[in-house]
Amino acid sequence: MFGNFYFGGYSEYRELKNSLTKLFQNVEIIIIEENNELTVPCDGFTLSINEGGPGTMFASEDYNIELKFSCYIDIISSYSHWADELMVFIGKLINGMDGDCLLELNDKPILMRKNSVITVDDKKLNGSAEFPFHGLGLSYQVGDII
């Protein structure tokens, strides 16, 4: 399983790096910087964060939102709490930034923040249980992301 998280709200890559370092200084998350790419390994997934790229541009156009960074999510599906861990991470990240964002799992959009409103939609995941959006720790509305 894989995901992509696209987001805006930071003016520079260095600002994003500093924010991530401060945000997770007391948590066991290692931030590795290489060639302007941040890699964040966790128990349930590994994130690779880059500035720009075709995916970011296409997502911006498709959803009419301003995005600047892309984050590829390599999910370790054998870890049973990966979804909870991912929602906590994304909640902390977007709580500390302004701007739009989009989360896709297996190329299906399940979370979008546009105009400061977070909309979640897990219908496309075809799961038997609700996705743990409560882990965001933020207010959201359930709706359709088209």
PDB file of C-alpha atoms in Angstrom, residues 4-7 50-63 65 67-71 102 104 107:
ATOM      1  CA  ASN A   4       0.801  10.612  -1.448  1.00  0.00           C
ATOM      2  CA  PHE A   5       0.364  13.681   0.694  1.00  0.00           C
ATOM      3  CA  TYR A   6       0.537  17.007  -1.101  1.00  0.00           C
ATOM      4  CA  PHE A   7       0.619  20.273   0.806  1.00  0.00           C
ATOM      5  CA  ASN A  50      10.197  16.801  -1.913  1.00  0.00           C
ATOM      6  CA  GLU A  51       9.456  20.264  -3.191  1.00  0.00           C
ATOM      7  CA  GLY A  52       7.449  20.462  -6.406  1.00  0.00           C
ATOM      8  CA  GLY A  53       7.299  17.793  -9.067  1.00  0.00           C
ATOM      9  CA  PRO A  54       4.712  16.676 -11.612  1.00  0.00           C
ATOM     10  CA  GLY A  55       2.459  14.996  -9.028  1.00  0.00           C
ATOM     11  CA  THR A  56       2.205  18.224  -7.058  1.00  0.00           C
ATOM     12  CA  MET A  57       1.397  20.200 -10.189  1.00  0.00           C
ATOM     13  CA  PHE A  58      -1.282  17.708 -11.346  1.00  0.00           C
ATOM     14  CA  ALA A  59      -2.902  17.512  -7.888  1.00  0.00           C
ATOM     15  CA  SER A  60      -2.991  21.337  -7.726  1.00  0.00           C
ATOM     16  CA  GLU A  61      -4.718  21.507 -11.075  1.00  0.00           C
ATOM     17  CA  ASP A  62      -7.082  18.573 -10.484  1.00  0.00           C
ATOM     18  CA  TYR A  63      -8.377  19.880  -7.142  1.00  0.00           C
ATOM     19  CA  ILE A  65      -5.750  24.050  -4.650  1.00  0.00           C
ATOM     20  CA  LEU A  67       0.272  22.822  -3.336  1.00  0.00           C
ATOM     21  CA  LYS A  68       4.040  23.074  -3.119  1.00  0.00           C
ATOM     22  CA  PHE A  69       5.400  19.866  -1.568  1.00  0.00           C
ATOM     23  CA  SER A  70       4.836  16.189  -2.240  1.00  0.00           C
ATOM     24  CA  CYS A  71       5.259  13.435   0.263  1.00  0.00           C
ATOM     25  CA  LEU A 102      -4.481  16.475  -0.163  1.00  0.00           C
ATOM     26  CA  GLU A 104      -4.326  10.011  -1.372  1.00  0.00           C
ATOM     27  CA  ASP A 107      -4.333   6.991  -5.770  1.00  0.00           C
TER      28      ASP A 107
END
